[in-house]
Amino acid sequence: MARGEGRPSAASPAAPAPDQVRRRARGGRPPGFGGDRYRRRDTVERAISLPTYSRVVATRYAERGDVILGTVTAAVVAIRFGA
């Protein structure tokens, strides 16, 4: 037999089954996505991540809460006033 002749190995349906249509990715933005909400969230996340650039804050070797709070406060003051 020549290539391409004969029966096809798998049936190819004309239209996908309804459950396959439901499972496909719809794409686009999620329904709860709001530009203003995302903008505020992004600002907060960037502000929170800034002190972690300090090595002392990122490693957190201190065990007492007041020492950690003081370290984070010092890092934030240094970032804020550019020291």
Coordinates of C-alpha atoms in Angstrom, one line a residue:
M1 CA 0.0 0.0 0.0
A2 CA 1.1 3.5 -0.7
R3 CA 1.6 5.9 2.1
G4 CA -1.6 7.7 3.2
E5 CA -3.9 5.1 1.9
G6 CA -6.1 2.9 4.1
R7 CA -7.9 3.5 7.3
P8 CA -6.9 6.3 9.6
S9 CA -5.4 5.3 12.9
A10 CA -7.6 7.5 15.0
A11 CA -11.0 9.0 14.4
S12 CA -10.9 12.8 14.3
P13 CA -14.2 14.3 15.4
A14 CA -15.6 17.3 13.7
A15 CA -16.4 19.1 17.0
P16 CA -14.9 18.6 20.4
A17 CA -17.0 17.1 23.2
P18 CA -18.7 19.5 25.5
D19 CA -16.5 18.6 28.5
Q20 CA -13.4 19.3 26.4
V21 CA -14.7 22.7 25.6
R22 CA -15.2 23.5 29.3
R23 CA -11.7 22.3 30.2
R24 CA -9.9 24.5 27.7
A25 CA -8.1 27.6 28.9
R26 CA -10.2 30.7 28.4
G27 CA -7.4 33.2 28.5
G28 CA -7.6 36.8 29.3
R29 CA -7.8 38.4 32.7
P30 CA -9.5 36.7 35.6
P31 CA -13.0 37.9 36.4
G32 CA -11.9 39.4 39.8
F33 CA -9.0 41.4 38.3
G34 CA -9.2 45.1 39.0
G35 CA -6.6 47.6 37.8
D36 CA -6.8 49.8 40.9
R37 CA -6.7 46.8 43.3
Y38 CA -3.7 45.4 41.5
R39 CA -1.9 48.8 41.6
R40 CA -2.4 49.1 45.4
R41 CA -1.3 45.5 45.9
D42 CA 1.8 46.0 43.8
T43 CA 2.8 49.1 45.8
V44 CA 2.5 47.3 49.1
E45 CA 4.4 44.3 47.9
R46 CA 7.3 46.5 46.6
A47 CA 7.3 48.4 49.9
I48 CA 7.5 45.2 52.0
S49 CA 10.2 43.6 49.8
L50 CA 12.6 46.6 50.1
P51 CA 13.9 45.9 53.6
T52 CA 14.8 42.3 52.6
Y53 CA 17.6 43.8 50.5
S54 CA 19.4 44.4 53.8
R55 CA 21.5 41.4 54.7
V56 CA 20.7 41.6 58.4
V57 CA 16.9 41.7 57.8
A58 CA 17.0 38.9 55.2
T59 CA 18.9 36.4 57.4
R60 CA 17.1 37.1 60.7
Y61 CA 19.6 35.6 63.1
A62 CA 18.1 37.3 66.1
E63 CA 15.7 35.3 68.3
R64 CA 13.9 38.0 70.2
G65 CA 11.1 39.9 68.6
D66 CA 12.2 43.3 69.8
V67 CA 15.6 42.9 68.2
I68 CA 14.0 41.8 64.9
L69 CA 11.6 44.8 65.0
G70 CA 14.5 47.2 65.7
T71 CA 16.5 45.7 62.8
V72 CA 13.6 46.1 60.4
T73 CA 12.9 49.6 61.6
A74 CA 16.6 50.6 61.2
A75 CA 16.5 49.1 57.6
V76 CA 13.3 51.0 56.8
V77 CA 14.7 54.3 58.1
A78 CA 17.9 53.8 56.1
I79 CA 15.9 53.2 53.0
R80 CA 13.6 56.1 53.6
F81 CA 16.3 58.7 54.3
G82 CA 18.9 57.2 51.9
A83 CA 21.6 56.4 54.5

